[in-house]
Coordinates of C-alpha atoms and ligand atoms in Angstrom, one line a residue:
M1 CA -56.0 -52.4 59.3
F2 CA -57.4 -49.3 58.5
A3 CA -60.5 -51.2 59.6
A4 CA -59.2 -50.2 63.5
A5 CA -60.5 -47.0 62.3
V6 CA -64.1 -46.9 60.9
N7 CA -65.1 -44.6 63.8
L8 CA -61.9 -42.6 64.8
S9 CA -62.2 -38.4 64.4
A10 CA -60.8 -36.8 61.4
S11 CA -57.8 -35.3 63.8
E12 CA -57.9 -39.1 64.4
L13 CA -57.6 -40.5 61.9
R14 CA -54.7 -38.3 60.0
Y15 CA -52.5 -39.5 63.1
R16 CA -53.6 -43.0 62.1
R17 CA -52.0 -42.5 58.5
L18 CA -48.7 -41.2 59.6
F19 CA -48.8 -43.8 62.1
E20 CA -49.2 -46.5 59.2
A21 CA -47.6 -45.0 56.0
A22 CA -44.5 -44.4 58.2
P23 CA -41.0 -44.8 57.0
D24 CA -39.9 -46.3 60.6
G25 CA -41.5 -49.3 62.5
I26 CA -43.5 -47.8 65.7
L27 CA -44.6 -49.8 68.7
I28 CA -47.0 -49.2 70.5
V29 CA -46.1 -51.6 74.9
D30 CA -48.6 -50.8 77.4
L31 CA -46.1 -50.1 80.5
E32 CA -48.5 -51.8 83.2
T33 CA -48.5 -55.3 81.6
R34 CA -45.9 -54.5 79.3
Q35 CA -47.3 -56.3 76.4
I36 CA -47.5 -55.0 72.6
V37 CA -50.8 -53.1 71.8
D38 CA -50.1 -51.5 68.1
V39 CA -46.7 -52.7 65.6
N40 CA -46.9 -50.6 61.6
P41 CA -46.7 -51.7 58.5
F42 CA -43.2 -51.3 58.1
L43 CA -42.6 -53.7 61.8
V44 CA -44.3 -56.3 60.5
E45 CA -42.3 -55.8 57.1
F46 CA -39.1 -55.6 57.9
L47 CA -38.9 -57.9 61.7
G48 CA -40.8 -60.4 59.2
Y49 CA -44.0 -61.1 61.9
S50 CA -47.2 -60.2 61.7
R51 CA -49.8 -58.4 63.2
E52 CA -51.3 -60.5 65.0
E53 CA -47.9 -62.6 66.2
F54 CA -46.6 -59.0 67.9
L55 CA -50.1 -58.0 69.8
G56 CA -49.9 -59.1 73.3
K57 CA -46.1 -60.3 73.0
E58 CA -43.6 -58.3 75.4
P59 CA -41.0 -56.1 73.3
W60 CA -37.8 -58.4 74.3
E61 CA -40.0 -61.4 72.6
F62 CA -38.6 -59.5 69.6
G63 CA -35.4 -58.5 70.6
L64 CA -36.4 -55.0 71.4
F65 CA -35.6 -54.0 75.3
P66 CA -33.1 -57.5 75.6
D67 CA -34.2 -60.1 78.3
D68 CA -32.0 -59.7 80.5
E69 CA -31.2 -57.4 83.4
I70 CA -30.3 -54.6 80.5
G71 CA -34.0 -55.2 79.3
R72 CA -35.2 -55.3 82.8
T73 CA -33.6 -51.9 83.9
A74 CA -34.7 -50.6 80.2
F75 CA -38.2 -50.6 81.8
E76 CA -37.4 -49.0 85.2
E77 CA -35.1 -46.0 83.2
L78 CA -38.3 -45.6 81.4
Q79 CA -40.7 -44.6 83.8
A80 CA -38.3 -42.6 85.6
N81 CA -36.9 -40.4 82.7
G82 CA -39.9 -40.8 80.5
F83 CA -37.6 -42.2 77.9
L84 CA -34.7 -44.2 76.6
R85 CA -32.9 -44.4 73.5
Y86 CA -30.2 -46.5 72.0
D87 CA -28.1 -45.2 69.4
D88 CA -27.5 -49.3 67.9
L89 CA -29.1 -52.3 68.9
P90 CA -28.7 -55.6 66.6
L91 CA -32.0 -57.3 66.2
R92 CA -32.7 -59.8 63.7
T93 CA -35.9 -60.4 61.6
K94 CA -38.2 -63.8 62.0
H95 CA -35.9 -65.2 59.6
G96 CA -32.7 -64.4 61.0
R97 CA -31.7 -61.9 59.2
P98 CA -29.1 -59.7 61.5
V99 CA -30.3 -56.0 61.1
D100 CA -29.0 -52.7 63.9
V101 CA -31.8 -50.3 64.2
E102 CA -31.8 -46.8 65.9
F103 CA -34.3 -47.2 69.5
V104 CA -36.4 -43.8 71.0
S105 CA -38.8 -44.8 73.4
N106 CA -41.2 -42.7 75.6
L107 CA -43.7 -43.1 78.1
Y108 CA -46.9 -41.2 78.1
Q109 CA -50.0 -41.0 80.6
E110 CA -53.4 -41.8 78.6
G111 CA -55.5 -41.6 81.3
D112 CA -55.1 -44.1 84.1
Q113 CA -52.8 -46.2 81.2
Q114 CA -49.0 -45.5 81.0
I115 CA -48.4 -46.0 77.1
V116 CA -44.9 -46.3 75.5
Q117 CA -44.3 -45.1 72.1
C118 CA -41.3 -47.1 70.2
S119 CA -39.6 -45.7 67.2
I120 CA -37.7 -47.9 65.1
R121 CA -35.1 -46.7 62.6
D122 CA -33.7 -49.1 60.1
I123 CA -29.4 -48.5 60.3
T124 CA -28.3 -51.5 58.9
A125 CA -27.5 -49.8 55.3
R126 CA -25.6 -46.6 57.8
K127 CA -24.0 -49.1 59.3
A128 CA -22.4 -50.9 56.4
A129 CA -21.7 -47.7 54.4
E130 CA -20.0 -46.6 58.1
S131 CA -18.0 -49.5 58.5
A132 CA -17.2 -50.0 54.3
L133 CA -15.3 -46.2 55.1
R134 CA -13.3 -47.4 58.0
A135 CA -12.4 -49.9 56.6
T136 CA -11.3 -48.1 54.0
E137 CA -9.7 -45.4 55.6
L138 CA -7.9 -47.9 56.9
K139 CA -6.4 -49.0 53.9
L140 CA -5.4 -46.3 53.0
A141 CA -4.1 -44.6 55.1
A142 CA -1.5 -48.1 56.0
H143 CA -2.0 -47.4 52.2
A144 CA -0.4 -44.4 52.7
A145 CA 2.1 -46.0 56.0
E146 CA 3.6 -48.1 53.0
L147 CA 4.2 -44.8 50.1
E148 CA 5.5 -43.1 52.7
S149 CA 8.5 -46.2 53.6
L150 CA 8.6 -46.7 50.9
V151 CA 9.9 -43.1 49.9
G152 CA 11.8 -42.8 53.0
H153 CA 14.2 -45.4 51.3
R154 CA 14.6 -43.9 48.3
T155 CA 15.6 -40.6 49.5
A156 CA 17.9 -42.6 51.4
E157 CA 19.1 -44.7 48.3
L158 CA 19.2 -41.4 46.2
R159 CA 20.3 -39.9 49.0
L160 CA 23.7 -41.9 49.2
S161 CA 24.2 -42.1 45.7
N162 CA 23.9 -38.1 45.2
T163 CA 27.0 -38.5 48.9
Q164 CA 28.7 -41.5 46.4
L165 CA 28.3 -39.2 42.9
E166 CA 29.8 -35.5 44.9
A167 CA 32.7 -37.5 46.4
F168 CA 33.5 -39.0 43.3
V169 CA 33.4 -35.3 41.7
Y170 CA 35.2 -33.9 44.4
S171 CA 38.3 -36.3 43.8
I172 CA 38.4 -36.3 40.2
A173 CA 38.4 -32.4 40.2
H174 CA 41.4 -32.8 43.0
D175 CA 43.0 -35.5 40.7
L176 CA 43.0 -33.5 37.5
R177 CA 44.3 -31.0 39.6
A178 CA 47.8 -32.2 39.6
P179 CA 48.5 -33.0 35.9
L180 CA 46.3 -30.2 34.6
R181 CA 49.3 -28.0 36.9
T182 CA 51.6 -29.6 35.4
M183 CA 50.3 -28.6 31.9
Q184 CA 49.8 -25.1 32.3
G185 CA 53.3 -25.0 33.8
F186 CA 55.1 -25.7 31.0
A187 CA 53.3 -24.2 28.7
E188 CA 54.2 -20.6 30.5
L189 CA 57.6 -22.8 30.6
L190 CA 57.8 -22.4 27.4
V191 CA 56.4 -18.9 26.3
R192 CA 59.1 -17.3 28.9
E193 CA 62.2 -19.0 28.6
Y194 CA 61.7 -20.7 24.8
A195 CA 59.7 -17.3 22.9
A196 CA 63.2 -16.5 21.1
N197 CA 63.1 -20.4 19.7
L198 CA 59.1 -20.1 18.1
P199 CA 57.5 -18.6 15.4
P200 CA 54.6 -16.6 16.3
Q201 CA 52.3 -18.7 15.2
G202 CA 54.1 -21.4 17.9
R203 CA 54.1 -18.3 21.0
D204 CA 50.8 -18.6 20.3
F205 CA 49.9 -22.0 20.2
A206 CA 51.4 -21.9 23.7
N207 CA 49.2 -19.6 25.3
F208 CA 46.3 -20.9 24.3
I209 CA 47.3 -24.1 25.6
N210 CA 47.6 -21.9 29.0
Q211 CA 44.4 -20.0 29.0
A212 CA 42.6 -22.5 28.5
A213 CA 44.7 -25.1 31.5
Q214 CA 43.6 -21.2 33.4
T215 CA 40.1 -21.6 33.0
M216 CA 39.8 -25.2 33.4
D217 CA 41.8 -24.7 36.3
H218 CA 39.3 -22.3 37.4
L219 CA 36.0 -24.6 36.8
L220 CA 38.2 -27.5 38.7
A221 CA 38.5 -24.8 41.9
D222 CA 35.1 -23.8 41.4
L223 CA 34.1 -27.9 41.0
L224 CA 36.2 -28.8 44.0
A225 CA 34.2 -26.3 46.4
F226 CA 30.7 -26.6 44.8
S227 CA 31.2 -30.1 45.8
Q228 CA 33.1 -29.6 49.0
L229 CA 29.5 -27.7 50.3
S230 CA 27.6 -30.6 50.4
Q231 CA 30.6 -33.0 52.2
Q232 CA 31.9 -30.6 54.8
K233 CA 30.0 -30.8 58.7
I234 CA 28.8 -27.0 58.8
E235 CA 28.0 -25.9 62.2
L236 CA 25.6 -22.1 61.8
V237 CA 26.8 -19.7 64.3
P238 CA 25.5 -15.9 65.3
V239 CA 27.1 -13.9 62.1
P240 CA 26.2 -10.3 62.1
L241 CA 26.0 -9.3 58.5
E242 CA 27.4 -6.6 58.3
A243 CA 30.7 -8.4 59.2
A244 CA 29.8 -10.7 56.9
V245 CA 29.5 -8.1 53.8
Q246 CA 32.8 -6.8 54.4
S247 CA 34.7 -9.6 54.9
A248 CA 32.9 -10.9 51.2
L249 CA 33.7 -7.3 49.6
A250 CA 36.8 -7.4 50.8
G251 CA 37.6 -10.9 49.4
C252 CA 35.7 -8.8 46.0
E253 CA 38.2 -5.5 46.6
E254 CA 40.3 -6.7 42.9
E255 CA 37.5 -7.1 40.8
I256 CA 35.7 -3.7 42.2
L257 CA 39.2 -1.3 42.0
R258 CA 38.9 -3.4 38.6
T259 CA 35.9 -2.6 37.3
R260 CA 35.4 1.0 39.1
A261 CA 32.6 -0.2 40.4
R262 CA 30.0 2.0 43.3
V263 CA 28.7 -0.5 46.2
D264 CA 26.3 1.3 48.7
C265 CA 26.1 -0.7 52.0
L266 CA 23.1 0.4 53.3
P267 CA 22.2 -0.6 57.8
P268 CA 20.6 -1.6 59.8
W269 CA 22.2 -4.8 60.2
P270 CA 20.9 -8.5 61.8
V271 CA 22.8 -10.7 62.9
V272 CA 22.2 -14.0 61.6
L273 CA 22.9 -18.2 61.6
A274 CA 25.3 -18.6 59.9
H275 CA 28.2 -20.7 58.8
P276 CA 30.9 -17.7 58.6
T277 CA 32.9 -19.8 55.7
T278 CA 29.8 -20.9 53.4
L279 CA 28.4 -17.3 54.3
R280 CA 31.8 -15.4 52.8
Q281 CA 31.4 -17.9 49.8
V282 CA 28.0 -17.7 48.8
L283 CA 28.2 -13.4 49.0
V284 CA 31.5 -13.6 47.1
N285 CA 29.3 -15.1 44.4
L286 CA 26.7 -13.3 44.9
I287 CA 28.3 -9.6 44.5
N288 CA 30.7 -11.0 42.2
N289 CA 28.1 -11.4 39.8
A290 CA 26.6 -8.5 40.0
L291 CA 30.2 -6.9 39.7
K292 CA 30.2 -8.7 36.3
F293 CA 27.3 -9.2 34.1
V294 CA 27.1 -5.5 33.2
P295 CA 26.6 -3.9 30.3
A296 CA 30.7 -2.8 28.4
G297 CA 31.6 0.6 29.8
V298 CA 29.2 0.5 32.5
P299 CA 30.5 1.2 35.9
P300 CA 28.9 -1.3 37.8
Q301 CA 26.4 -0.3 40.4
V302 CA 25.9 -2.8 43.8
R303 CA 23.4 -1.7 46.3
I304 CA 23.5 -4.3 49.8
R305 CA 20.7 -3.7 52.8
A306 CA 18.7 -6.3 55.1
E307 CA 15.9 -6.7 56.3
G308 CA 13.9 -8.8 58.7
R309 CA 13.7 -9.5 62.5
P310 CA 15.3 -11.0 64.4
E311 CA 14.2 -14.7 65.9
E312 CA 12.6 -14.4 62.6
F313 CA 13.8 -15.0 58.9
V314 CA 16.8 -12.0 57.3
R315 CA 16.7 -11.6 53.8
L316 CA 19.8 -10.3 52.2
W317 CA 19.4 -8.4 48.9
I318 CA 22.5 -7.8 46.5
E319 CA 21.1 -5.1 43.9
D320 CA 23.1 -4.6 40.0
N321 CA 22.5 -2.6 37.7
G322 CA 23.3 -5.7 35.1
I323 CA 21.9 -6.5 32.2
G324 CA 19.3 -8.0 34.0
I325 CA 17.8 -11.5 34.0
S326 CA 14.5 -12.6 31.8
P327 CA 12.6 -15.1 34.4
E328 CA 12.5 -17.9 32.3
F329 CA 15.3 -18.5 33.2
H330 CA 15.4 -17.4 37.3
E331 CA 15.0 -20.9 37.9
R332 CA 17.8 -22.4 35.8
I333 CA 20.8 -20.9 36.5
F334 CA 21.1 -21.8 39.9
Q335 CA 21.7 -25.2 38.2
V336 CA 25.3 -26.6 37.6
F337 CA 26.6 -25.8 34.5
Q338 CA 24.2 -23.5 33.3
R339 CA 24.7 -20.4 32.1
L340 CA 23.2 -17.8 30.1
H341 CA 26.1 -16.1 28.5
T342 CA 29.3 -17.6 26.3
P343 CA 32.6 -17.4 28.0
R344 CA 33.6 -14.9 25.5
E345 CA 31.0 -12.2 26.5
Y346 CA 31.5 -12.9 29.9
P347 CA 34.0 -15.4 31.3
G348 CA 32.7 -18.0 34.1
T349 CA 32.2 -21.3 34.9
G350 CA 28.5 -22.2 35.5
I351 CA 28.9 -23.3 39.4
G352 CA 28.5 -19.6 40.9
L353 CA 25.1 -19.5 41.4
A354 CA 24.8 -23.6 42.2
I355 CA 27.2 -23.0 45.2
V356 CA 25.2 -19.6 46.5
Q357 CA 22.3 -22.6 46.8
K358 CA 23.9 -25.0 48.4
G359 CA 25.0 -23.0 51.0
V360 CA 21.6 -21.8 51.4
E361 CA 20.0 -24.8 51.6
R362 CA 23.4 -25.7 54.2
M363 CA 22.4 -22.9 56.6
R364 CA 18.9 -24.0 56.5
G365 CA 18.1 -21.0 54.3
R366 CA 16.4 -20.2 50.4
A367 CA 17.9 -17.9 47.8
G368 CA 16.5 -16.4 44.7
L369 CA 16.6 -13.1 42.3
E370 CA 14.3 -10.7 40.7
S371 CA 14.9 -9.6 37.5
S372 CA 14.0 -8.6 34.5
P373 CA 16.3 -8.0 31.8
G374 CA 17.3 -4.2 31.1
A375 CA 16.2 -3.7 34.3
G376 CA 19.6 -4.9 36.5
S377 CA 19.2 -7.5 38.8
R378 CA 18.4 -8.6 42.5
F379 CA 19.1 -11.1 44.1
W380 CA 18.4 -12.4 47.8
I381 CA 19.2 -15.1 49.9
E382 CA 17.2 -15.7 53.7
L383 CA 18.8 -17.4 56.9
A384 CA 17.4 -17.8 60.0
G385 CA 17.8 -14.1 62.1
A386 CA 19.3 -15.0 65.3
P387 CA 17.5 -14.6 68.8
A388 CA 18.0 -11.4 70.6
G389 CA 21.7 -11.2 72.7
L390 CA 23.8 -13.2 70.8
N391 CA 25.7 -11.0 68.8
S392 CA 28.4 -12.4 68.6
P393 CA 30.1 -15.6 67.3
R394 CA 29.8 -19.2 69.7
K395 CA 29.4 -22.6 69.9
G396 CA 26.5 -23.3 67.6
K397 CA 24.2 -26.5 65.9
E398 CA 25.7 -28.3 63.9
I399 CA 24.2 -29.9 60.7
P400 CA 25.8 -33.0 59.8
Ligands
LIG501 P1 29.1 -17.6 35.9 O1 28.8 -16.6 36.5 O2 30.7 -18.4 36.4 O3 28.4 -17.6 34.1 P2 26.9 -18.1 37.4 O4 26.3 -20.0 38.3 O5 27.8 -17.0 38.8 O6 28.1 -18.7 36.2 O7 25.7 -17.9 37.1 C1 25.3 -18.4 35.9 C2 24.3 -17.6 35.1 O8 23.0 -16.6 35.9 C3 25.8 -16.7 34.4 O9 26.5 -17.1 33.4 C4 24.5 -15.8 34.1 O10 23.7 -15.6 32.9 C5 23.2 -15.6 35.0 N1 23.8 -14.3 36.5 C6 24.0 -14.9 37.1 N2 24.7 -13.7 38.2 C7 23.9 -12.3 37.2 C8 23.2 -10.7 37.5 N3 23.8 -10.4 38.9 N4 23.2 -10.2 36.7 C9 22.8 -10.9 35.0 N5 23.4 -12.6 35.1 C10 23.6 -13.2 35.7

């Protein structure tokens, strides 16, 4: 092929070398005759036709510029615009192998001749990779959808068995209370009516029965409260935090007086979206804990304050000067029956914080704490702030 380059100038030779070595197909066509006048080795190799087979033929004989209406208008478009481009043109090689090319042609005036230079890039591998990628993406999407429906199905199953379990706990706790009351009542009667007939050890035994029955009654009452929280329908209404805090403090009044606690409530008090009874239950549990978990002989100091803006989440803090909690227990203590102390050190059932967690979750909120041993605890709950202007309870959103 280089034979044709014998009489070329140095710069012509340079471009000729480029033409011969280009890693894309190049085709030169005379616009007037529409015949191929030159072809580079890449295109010869790529489409499998010899150079001689190309020369003097029209491009659509090789599938380039298709031999149809589009092919004919292609030349007109080329003449009108000076260039033509197909991003993705399907071709067949001489041996019938399907290939895809990107085809760009430009029109040049050479003296009185109009020349079309076509550049043909093999994009078969890229297209195959793209379609493989698309197929993989489709498979992945199908897989993800399948997985999502499986998770949805399993979650629904879990929810159902959870609900059944909670209903079961509720009915057990409820049914156990009646015989327990009978035991407690008769133990009390025994001490009251027959104390004189009993030896001191007998009285002690009857008292133990009575105390154990009381502890169990508290436990069952807390279990009932906890399982009831999951069962009941909850309606969220705007609740002024000040009223909610005052109502909870009234419920803890006896304990506040007994422990000689100091309770500071610091305004401002935003309005939150909550279920009033559940919010009171949550606050009573948090305040009671703040009053309870102090070192022996130390009067509790409790600080209650809120932060946050209406229409965003409002965070209510209940801070104490108590014994504090090591960070590794911060998550665990919100689970049912998780206690860090024996009933002898601090009485309790280990259900209070589980009620707090479940209660705020049901009100679409969150709960947490900041605490370390000896530095007191700062428990918080977060609830949605009520939209401005909704300061009084009204019909709200029911949560199943
Ligand atoms: P209970 O109060 O009946 O023990 P809770 O579920 O309310 O059960 O609390 C779980 C545990 O978390 C408690 O036993 C205690 O160890 C710890 N805890 C809760 N509140 C406080 C607090 N304010 N200060 C220190 N420890 C606390």
